[in-house]
Short mmCIF file of C-alpha atoms and ligand atoms in Angstrom, two decimals:
data_model
loop_
_atom_site.label_atom_id
_atom_site.label_comp_id
_atom_site.label_asym_id
_atom_site.label_seq_id
_atom_site.Cartn_x
_atom_site.Cartn_y
_atom_site.Cartn_z
CA MET A 15 -72.64 -55.78 8.68
CA ILE A 16 -74.39 -59.04 7.99
CA LYS A 17 -74.44 -59.87 4.51
CA PHE A 18 -78.15 -60.82 3.88
CA GLY A 19 -79.77 -62.92 0.68
CA VAL A 20 -83.63 -63.41 0.26
CA ILE A 21 -86.00 -65.79 -1.18
CA GLY A 22 -89.56 -64.71 -2.12
CA THR A 23 -90.38 -61.67 -4.22
CA ASN A 24 -93.69 -60.76 -2.51
CA TRP A 25 -94.21 -57.83 -0.12
CA ILE A 26 -93.41 -59.84 2.97
CA THR A 27 -90.06 -59.71 1.87
CA LYS A 28 -89.63 -56.27 0.95
CA MET A 29 -91.07 -55.46 4.54
CA PHE A 30 -88.29 -57.72 6.19
CA ILE A 31 -85.48 -55.92 3.99
CA GLU A 32 -86.82 -52.44 5.19
CA ALA A 33 -87.02 -53.94 8.85
CA ALA A 34 -83.69 -55.19 8.40
CA TYR A 35 -82.04 -52.14 7.06
CA LYS A 36 -83.60 -50.16 10.14
CA THR A 37 -81.65 -52.19 12.38
CA GLY A 38 -78.30 -50.86 10.77
CA GLU A 39 -77.24 -54.02 11.12
CA TYR A 40 -77.88 -55.69 7.82
CA GLU A 41 -77.01 -54.99 4.06
CA LEU A 42 -78.51 -57.02 1.42
CA THR A 43 -76.67 -58.37 -1.19
CA LYS A 44 -78.48 -61.35 -3.17
CA ILE A 45 -82.01 -61.81 -4.25
CA TYR A 46 -83.15 -65.17 -5.23
CA SER A 47 -85.95 -65.89 -7.59
CA ARG A 48 -87.07 -68.42 -9.88
CA THR A 49 -86.66 -65.94 -13.02
CA GLU A 50 -84.02 -63.44 -13.50
CA ALA A 51 -87.21 -60.83 -14.94
CA ARG A 52 -89.07 -61.33 -11.57
CA GLY A 53 -85.74 -60.69 -9.47
CA GLU A 54 -85.13 -57.38 -11.01
CA ALA A 55 -88.64 -56.42 -11.02
CA PHE A 56 -88.70 -56.77 -7.06
CA LEU A 57 -85.26 -55.11 -6.87
CA ASN A 58 -86.50 -52.17 -8.78
CA THR A 59 -89.01 -51.69 -5.72
CA LEU A 60 -86.16 -51.18 -2.95
CA ALA A 61 -83.82 -48.39 -2.44
CA VAL A 62 -80.87 -50.36 -2.24
CA ASP A 63 -77.87 -51.04 -4.87
CA ASP A 64 -75.35 -53.55 -5.50
CA VAL A 65 -77.36 -56.78 -5.19
CA ASP A 66 -77.24 -59.55 -7.44
CA ILE A 67 -79.98 -61.45 -8.77
CA VAL A 68 -79.56 -65.04 -8.72
CA THR A 69 -81.89 -68.13 -9.70
CA THR A 70 -79.99 -70.95 -8.09
CA LEU A 71 -79.59 -71.68 -4.52
CA SER A 72 -76.00 -72.55 -4.90
CA ASP A 73 -75.28 -69.01 -6.18
CA LEU A 74 -77.41 -67.43 -3.46
CA TYR A 75 -75.44 -69.33 -0.47
CA THR A 76 -72.00 -68.13 -1.68
CA ASN A 77 -70.82 -65.10 0.21
CA ILE A 78 -73.53 -64.45 2.28
CA ASP A 79 -74.05 -64.65 6.20
CA VAL A 80 -77.66 -65.03 6.51
CA VAL A 81 -80.92 -66.05 4.16
CA TYR A 82 -84.41 -64.88 4.72
CA ILE A 83 -86.72 -67.37 3.48
CA ALA A 84 -89.96 -66.06 2.45
CA SER A 85 -91.12 -69.15 -0.11
CA PRO A 86 -94.52 -71.38 -0.08
CA ASN A 87 -94.42 -72.82 3.14
CA ALA A 88 -93.36 -76.54 1.38
CA PHE A 89 -90.10 -75.26 0.07
CA HIS A 90 -89.11 -73.89 3.85
CA PHE A 91 -87.30 -77.32 4.45
CA GLU A 92 -85.32 -77.92 1.23
CA GLN A 93 -84.09 -74.28 0.89
CA SER A 94 -83.34 -73.98 4.91
CA LYS A 95 -81.62 -77.41 4.68
CA VAL A 96 -79.22 -76.50 1.72
CA ALA A 97 -78.59 -73.20 3.44
CA ILE A 98 -77.36 -74.97 6.72
CA GLU A 99 -75.27 -77.33 4.65
CA SER A 100 -73.88 -74.49 2.79
CA GLY A 101 -73.05 -72.86 6.40
CA VAL A 102 -75.48 -69.61 6.12
CA HIS A 103 -77.68 -68.83 8.90
CA VAL A 104 -81.45 -69.38 8.07
CA ILE A 105 -84.07 -66.94 8.78
CA VAL A 106 -87.35 -68.40 7.67
CA GLU A 107 -90.50 -67.71 7.78
CA LYS A 108 -93.41 -69.09 10.04
CA PRO A 109 -94.27 -71.90 9.76
CA THR A 110 -90.09 -73.55 9.70
CA THR A 111 -91.16 -76.67 8.19
CA SER A 112 -94.35 -78.74 7.01
CA ASN A 113 -94.06 -81.07 9.87
CA PRO A 114 -92.07 -82.56 12.79
CA THR A 115 -90.17 -85.11 10.47
CA GLU A 116 -88.67 -82.21 8.19
CA PHE A 117 -87.95 -80.61 12.06
CA SER A 118 -85.92 -83.48 12.72
CA GLU A 119 -83.75 -83.51 9.91
CA ILE A 120 -83.14 -79.85 9.96
CA GLU A 121 -82.09 -80.34 13.87
CA ARG A 122 -80.01 -83.25 12.26
CA VAL A 123 -77.97 -80.96 9.85
CA LEU A 124 -77.68 -78.31 12.30
CA ALA A 125 -75.71 -80.80 14.70
CA GLN A 126 -73.23 -80.89 11.88
CA HIS A 127 -72.79 -77.26 11.35
CA PRO A 128 -72.99 -76.03 15.02
CA GLU A 129 -72.06 -72.50 13.85
CA VAL A 130 -74.92 -71.98 12.02
CA ARG A 131 -78.24 -70.16 13.82
CA TYR A 132 -81.82 -71.33 12.52
CA PHE A 133 -84.61 -68.93 13.58
CA GLU A 134 -88.42 -68.85 13.12
CA ALA A 135 -89.44 -65.36 11.95
CA ALA A 136 -92.49 -65.37 14.29
CA ARG A 137 -92.12 -61.81 14.29
CA HIS A 138 -94.98 -61.02 17.31
CA ILE A 139 -92.98 -62.72 19.99
CA HIS A 140 -90.37 -60.50 19.37
CA GLN A 141 -92.18 -57.16 19.91
CA PRO A 142 -92.20 -55.47 22.82
CA ASN A 143 -95.79 -55.84 23.65
CA PHE A 144 -95.41 -59.24 23.60
CA LYS A 145 -92.87 -59.44 26.49
CA LEU A 146 -95.10 -57.11 28.59
CA ILE A 147 -98.10 -59.71 28.08
CA GLN A 148 -95.34 -62.29 29.31
CA GLN A 149 -94.52 -59.94 32.46
CA THR A 150 -98.39 -58.95 33.49
CA MET A 151 -99.30 -62.80 33.26
CA GLY A 152 -97.86 -62.77 36.52
CA GLU A 153 -100.44 -60.56 37.90
CA LEU A 154 -103.13 -63.20 36.92
CA THR A 155 -104.37 -65.33 39.59
CA GLN A 156 -104.75 -69.13 38.88
CA LEU A 157 -104.81 -68.79 35.21
CA GLN A 158 -108.10 -69.65 33.90
CA GLY A 159 -107.22 -69.95 30.11
CA ALA A 160 -107.30 -67.89 27.09
CA THR A 161 -109.50 -67.23 23.74
CA LEU A 162 -106.90 -66.43 20.90
CA VAL A 163 -108.57 -64.97 17.78
CA TYR A 164 -106.76 -64.24 14.24
CA GLN A 165 -109.08 -64.30 11.56
CA LYS A 166 -108.80 -62.18 8.56
CA TYR A 167 -110.42 -62.37 5.42
CA SER A 168 -107.50 -63.29 2.39
CA SER A 169 -107.34 -61.56 -1.17
CA ARG A 170 -106.28 -64.99 -2.11
CA TYR A 171 -109.55 -66.40 -0.96
CA ASP A 172 -111.33 -64.39 -3.73
CA ALA A 173 -109.06 -66.12 -6.11
CA TYR A 174 -110.00 -69.71 -4.27
CA LEU A 175 -113.64 -68.52 -5.07
CA ALA A 176 -112.99 -67.75 -8.47
CA GLY A 177 -111.53 -71.47 -8.90
CA GLU A 178 -107.98 -70.86 -8.63
CA GLU A 179 -105.66 -72.44 -6.34
CA PRO A 180 -103.53 -69.86 -4.42
CA ASN A 181 -100.23 -71.78 -2.61
CA VAL A 182 -101.39 -70.46 0.74
CA LEU A 183 -104.89 -72.25 0.25
CA THR A 184 -103.50 -75.39 -0.76
CA ARG A 185 -102.19 -78.79 0.64
CA THR A 186 -99.87 -79.27 -1.84
CA TYR A 187 -97.47 -76.09 -0.46
CA SER A 188 -98.26 -76.76 3.05
CA GLY A 189 -100.78 -74.22 3.20
CA GLY A 190 -104.21 -73.63 4.79
CA ALA A 191 -105.49 -71.74 7.59
CA LEU A 192 -103.52 -73.30 10.40
CA TYR A 193 -100.32 -73.12 8.85
CA ASP A 194 -100.49 -69.52 7.73
CA LEU A 195 -102.46 -67.28 10.21
CA GLY A 196 -103.48 -69.85 12.83
CA VAL A 197 -99.22 -70.07 13.46
CA TYR A 198 -99.67 -66.69 15.09
CA PRO A 199 -102.20 -67.70 18.17
CA ILE A 200 -100.71 -70.80 18.37
CA TYR A 201 -97.52 -69.61 18.96
CA ALA A 202 -98.71 -66.97 21.58
CA ALA A 203 -100.23 -69.80 23.42
CA ILE A 204 -97.03 -71.84 23.68
CA ALA A 205 -94.80 -69.18 24.37
CA LEU A 206 -97.24 -68.13 27.22
CA PHE A 207 -98.58 -71.42 28.53
CA GLY A 208 -96.20 -74.08 27.15
CA ALA A 209 -97.00 -77.05 24.95
CA PRO A 210 -100.39 -78.30 25.82
CA ARG A 211 -100.93 -81.97 27.11
CA ALA A 212 -103.52 -82.57 24.22
CA VAL A 213 -104.85 -80.85 21.36
CA GLN A 214 -107.94 -81.11 19.03
CA TYR A 215 -108.89 -79.36 15.75
CA LEU A 216 -112.34 -78.62 14.03
CA PRO A 217 -111.74 -76.97 10.82
CA THR A 218 -114.06 -75.78 8.16
CA LEU A 219 -112.34 -77.53 4.74
CA LEU A 220 -112.14 -76.14 1.26
CA THR A 221 -113.32 -78.19 -1.66
CA ASN A 222 -109.45 -78.85 -2.34
CA GLY A 223 -109.19 -80.52 1.50
CA ALA A 224 -107.24 -77.48 3.00
CA ASP A 225 -108.44 -75.64 5.89
CA GLY A 226 -110.14 -72.32 5.26
CA LYS A 227 -110.83 -71.43 8.82
CA GLY A 228 -111.18 -73.33 12.40
CA THR A 229 -111.23 -73.94 16.17
CA ALA A 230 -108.33 -75.28 17.98
CA ASN A 231 -108.64 -76.34 21.49
CA LEU A 232 -105.46 -76.60 23.56
CA PHE A 233 -105.89 -78.58 26.87
CA TYR A 234 -103.79 -78.01 29.77
CA ASP A 235 -103.92 -79.75 33.19
CA ASP A 236 -105.92 -76.72 34.77
CA PHE A 237 -107.36 -75.02 32.00
CA ASN A 238 -108.26 -74.84 27.99
CA VAL A 239 -107.22 -72.38 25.62
CA THR A 240 -109.44 -71.71 22.72
CA VAL A 241 -107.99 -70.55 19.43
CA LEU A 242 -110.01 -69.23 16.40
CA PHE A 243 -108.54 -68.45 12.95
CA GLY A 244 -109.19 -68.41 9.40
CA LYS A 245 -108.80 -66.85 6.05
CA SER A 246 -112.58 -66.96 5.02
CA ALA A 247 -113.98 -64.13 7.28
CA ASN A 248 -113.19 -61.41 9.19
CA SER A 249 -113.24 -61.24 12.90
CA TYR A 250 -113.06 -58.35 15.21
CA LEU A 251 -113.04 -59.99 18.56
CA PRO A 252 -109.93 -59.42 20.66
CA SER A 253 -108.13 -62.12 22.46
CA GLU A 254 -108.31 -62.52 25.90
CA ILE A 255 -106.42 -64.06 28.72
CA TYR A 256 -108.23 -65.16 31.94
CA GLY A 257 -107.25 -64.85 35.96
CA LEU A 258 -109.70 -65.43 38.35
CA LYS A 259 -111.09 -62.02 38.10
CA GLU A 260 -108.39 -60.14 36.06
CA THR A 261 -108.39 -60.45 32.19
CA LEU A 262 -105.63 -59.16 29.64
CA SER A 263 -107.25 -58.12 26.57
CA ILE A 264 -105.34 -57.95 23.43
CA SER A 265 -106.64 -56.22 20.29
CA ASN A 266 -105.25 -58.58 17.95
CA ILE A 267 -102.50 -61.32 19.13
CA ALA A 268 -100.75 -61.05 15.69
CA GLU A 269 -100.52 -57.17 15.65
CA LEU A 270 -100.38 -56.37 19.36
CA GLU A 271 -101.82 -52.76 18.91
CA THR A 272 -103.25 -52.61 22.09
CA VAL A 273 -103.00 -54.53 25.46
CA THR A 274 -105.43 -53.60 28.10
CA TYR A 275 -105.46 -55.20 31.97
CA TYR A 276 -108.90 -55.30 33.73
CA ASP A 277 -108.45 -55.53 37.35
CA GLY A 278 -110.64 -57.62 39.51
CA ASP A 279 -112.79 -54.69 39.44
CA GLY A 280 -113.03 -54.23 36.06
CA GLN A 281 -111.28 -51.29 35.99
CA GLN A 282 -108.98 -50.89 32.72
CA ASP A 283 -105.39 -49.82 32.03
CA ASN A 284 -103.95 -49.51 28.79
CA ILE A 285 -100.44 -51.20 29.17
CA GLY A 286 -99.14 -51.51 25.81
CA GLN A 287 -96.50 -49.63 23.71
CA VAL A 288 -97.44 -47.62 20.63
CA ILE A 289 -96.14 -50.45 17.83
CA ASP A 290 -93.54 -49.69 15.12
CA ASP A 291 -94.91 -48.95 11.61
CA ASN A 292 -92.74 -51.91 10.52
CA PRO A 293 -93.63 -55.01 12.83
CA MET A 294 -90.67 -57.12 11.54
CA ILE A 295 -88.05 -54.58 13.16
CA HIS A 296 -87.79 -56.52 16.58
CA GLU A 297 -87.09 -60.21 15.25
CA ALA A 298 -84.65 -58.67 12.76
CA GLN A 299 -82.46 -57.04 15.57
CA ASP A 300 -83.06 -59.82 17.71
CA PHE A 301 -81.72 -62.08 15.29
CA ALA A 302 -78.80 -59.70 14.38
CA ASP A 303 -77.79 -60.03 18.24
CA VAL A 304 -77.60 -63.29 18.17
CA ILE A 305 -75.65 -63.75 14.88
CA ASN A 306 -73.15 -60.98 16.16
CA ASP A 307 -72.65 -62.39 19.64
CA PRO A 308 -73.95 -66.28 19.38
CA VAL A 309 -72.16 -67.38 22.71
CA GLY A 310 -73.47 -64.11 24.71
CA ASN A 311 -77.28 -64.86 23.13
CA HIS A 312 -76.96 -68.76 23.42
CA VAL A 313 -79.83 -68.90 25.95
CA ARG A 314 -82.42 -66.37 24.14
CA TYR A 315 -81.72 -68.38 20.89
CA SER A 316 -82.03 -71.75 22.42
CA GLN A 317 -85.31 -70.63 23.79
CA TRP A 318 -86.45 -69.36 20.22
CA PHE A 319 -85.45 -72.65 18.80
CA GLN A 320 -87.22 -74.63 21.45
CA LEU A 321 -90.25 -73.13 21.32
CA ALA A 322 -90.17 -73.18 17.23
CA LYS A 323 -90.02 -76.84 17.80
CA GLN A 324 -92.81 -77.41 20.13
CA VAL A 325 -95.00 -75.00 17.60
CA ASN A 326 -93.87 -77.15 14.86
CA GLN A 327 -95.22 -80.27 16.52
CA THR A 328 -98.48 -78.73 18.16
CA LEU A 329 -99.46 -77.67 14.47
CA PHE A 330 -98.79 -80.99 13.32
CA ASP A 331 -100.96 -82.73 16.14
CA LEU A 332 -103.72 -80.41 15.54
CA ARG A 333 -103.57 -81.07 11.64
CA SER A 334 -103.34 -84.47 12.56
CA SER A 335 -106.44 -84.69 14.70
CA ALA A 336 -108.35 -83.32 11.85
CA ASN A 337 -106.82 -85.86 9.11
CA ILE A 338 -105.53 -82.96 7.39
CA VAL A 339 -102.24 -84.50 5.36
CA PHE A 340 -99.93 -82.96 3.32
CA PRO A 341 -98.01 -84.12 -0.06
CA ALA A 342 -94.89 -83.25 2.37
CA ASP A 343 -95.87 -85.82 5.07
CA GLN A 344 -95.40 -89.01 2.64
CA LYS A 345 -91.91 -87.54 1.46
CA GLU A 346 -89.20 -89.98 2.53
CA TYR A 347 -86.12 -88.28 4.23
N1 NAP B 419 -94.57 -62.77 8.96
C1 NAP B 419 -95.60 -62.43 8.40
O1 NAP B 419 -96.02 -61.50 8.54
C2 NAP B 419 -96.01 -62.94 7.08
C3 NAP B 419 -96.74 -62.45 6.07
C4 NAP B 419 -96.89 -62.85 4.92
C5 NAP B 419 -96.55 -64.32 4.51
N2 NAP B 419 -95.77 -64.74 5.35
C6 NAP B 419 -94.92 -65.92 5.25
O2 NAP B 419 -94.17 -65.73 4.00
C7 NAP B 419 -94.02 -67.14 3.03
C8 NAP B 419 -94.76 -66.49 1.76
O3 NAP B 419 -95.54 -66.15 1.59
P1 NAP B 419 -96.55 -65.43 0.48
O4 NAP B 419 -97.83 -65.30 0.54
O5 NAP B 419 -95.48 -64.21 -0.06
O6 NAP B 419 -96.30 -66.60 -0.72
P2 NAP B 419 -96.22 -66.84 -2.18
O7 NAP B 419 -96.91 -65.32 -2.58
O8 NAP B 419 -97.16 -67.78 -2.63
O9 NAP B 419 -95.16 -66.91 -2.83
C9 NAP B 419 -93.56 -66.15 -2.16
C10 NAP B 419 -92.72 -66.50 -3.42
O10 NAP B 419 -92.16 -67.44 -3.69
C11 NAP B 419 -92.27 -67.93 -5.20
N3 NAP B 419 -93.03 -68.68 -5.40
C12 NAP B 419 -94.25 -68.77 -5.74
N4 NAP B 419 -94.97 -69.79 -5.96
C13 NAP B 419 -93.80 -70.69 -6.17
C14 NAP B 419 -93.67 -72.01 -6.55
N5 NAP B 419 -94.92 -72.86 -6.77
N6 NAP B 419 -92.41 -72.83 -6.57
C15 NAP B 419 -91.48 -72.02 -5.99
N7 NAP B 419 -91.64 -70.69 -5.52
C16 NAP B 419 -92.52 -70.01 -5.59
C17 NAP B 419 -92.23 -66.33 -5.63
O11 NAP B 419 -91.10 -65.79 -5.68
P3 NAP B 419 -90.33 -65.84 -7.25
O12 NAP B 419 -91.10 -66.18 -8.27
O13 NAP B 419 -89.53 -64.71 -7.32
O14 NAP B 419 -89.54 -66.83 -7.56
C18 NAP B 419 -93.16 -65.57 -4.97
O15 NAP B 419 -92.86 -64.36 -4.67
C19 NAP B 419 -95.12 -68.03 3.91
O16 NAP B 419 -94.38 -68.90 4.62
C20 NAP B 419 -95.94 -67.51 5.08
O17 NAP B 419 -96.40 -68.05 5.86
C21 NAP B 419 -95.15 -64.12 6.93
#
């Protein structure tokens, strides 16, 4: 059994714990919270026993194999770095780090701890329907680009409108639409088409300088990819990938509920599988495979790592094109 600890006591951590247990590979042994009371309250929502509540990273990183980190984005770097230095594998929520400087520092520390594995929890690319999309891309003649969409009104936007500063909608915590929901379509674009040769981001800014929604353009040699995302409105547009006459249509690029192939005559074929109730099961299983057999799964691991690095760079390039600066960019490492 892989012994794991968690950082973050919000709903996403609960979902990951449930996914981890469904794989049958993991056992939760520690919960980190800034306060014991919140840690206890979170534990009471879970159906697990024998879990320690800890309030320091040094207590968390003793006697566990892997940590799942779901704190506000700005904390991912430091919490991951200390884990790696402690010899603990890291599953960190997207986005891994705030910028490429932090990612390079993670790479440097990983080189000193070659036994440690570092995973970005980009759940959608581990799902069977994403693999189907990758396979079906081969049937598209002369790729013409794509439109990828993930825009969902956030309950935290209500808080923002009420004058509050929710973490995810501030630059202080490396938040904003691009570094939150935008990560999913950007990940999909890079996993499917590779790193773009140039990018441009046109955001709608909040009064605090973070982006509430926006449009990103990814430029490739033979086509462009348009990406729409945001937290201040709902979109029901599907995502589409274009061949000359064929089209792949995906109901939602982060959730992947349905995947439809339209041939050159417009005949449609629903090629997607029914998705699991818990969308994190496949990533939890993939990461367990690597932890249990790092040599046998080295190629897969390296591909995910390189993808995470390219996504991190592209997010930063997009953000830079819109002059959005995070406090994390001004830190010295
Ligand atoms: N994969 C997915 O589907 C998915 C979905 C949602 C979120 N996420 C990712 O999960 C991460 C967490 O997102 P979230 O919306 O859950 O964040 P959040 O609610 O702002 O914070 C998560 C946890 O971090 C701790 N925390 C909150 N504010 C903090 C602060 N100022 N300093 C230190 N710790 C603080 C809290 O735990 P304690 O009070 O117990 O310390 C809280 O439960 C993000 O990286 C996000 O991108 C992923």
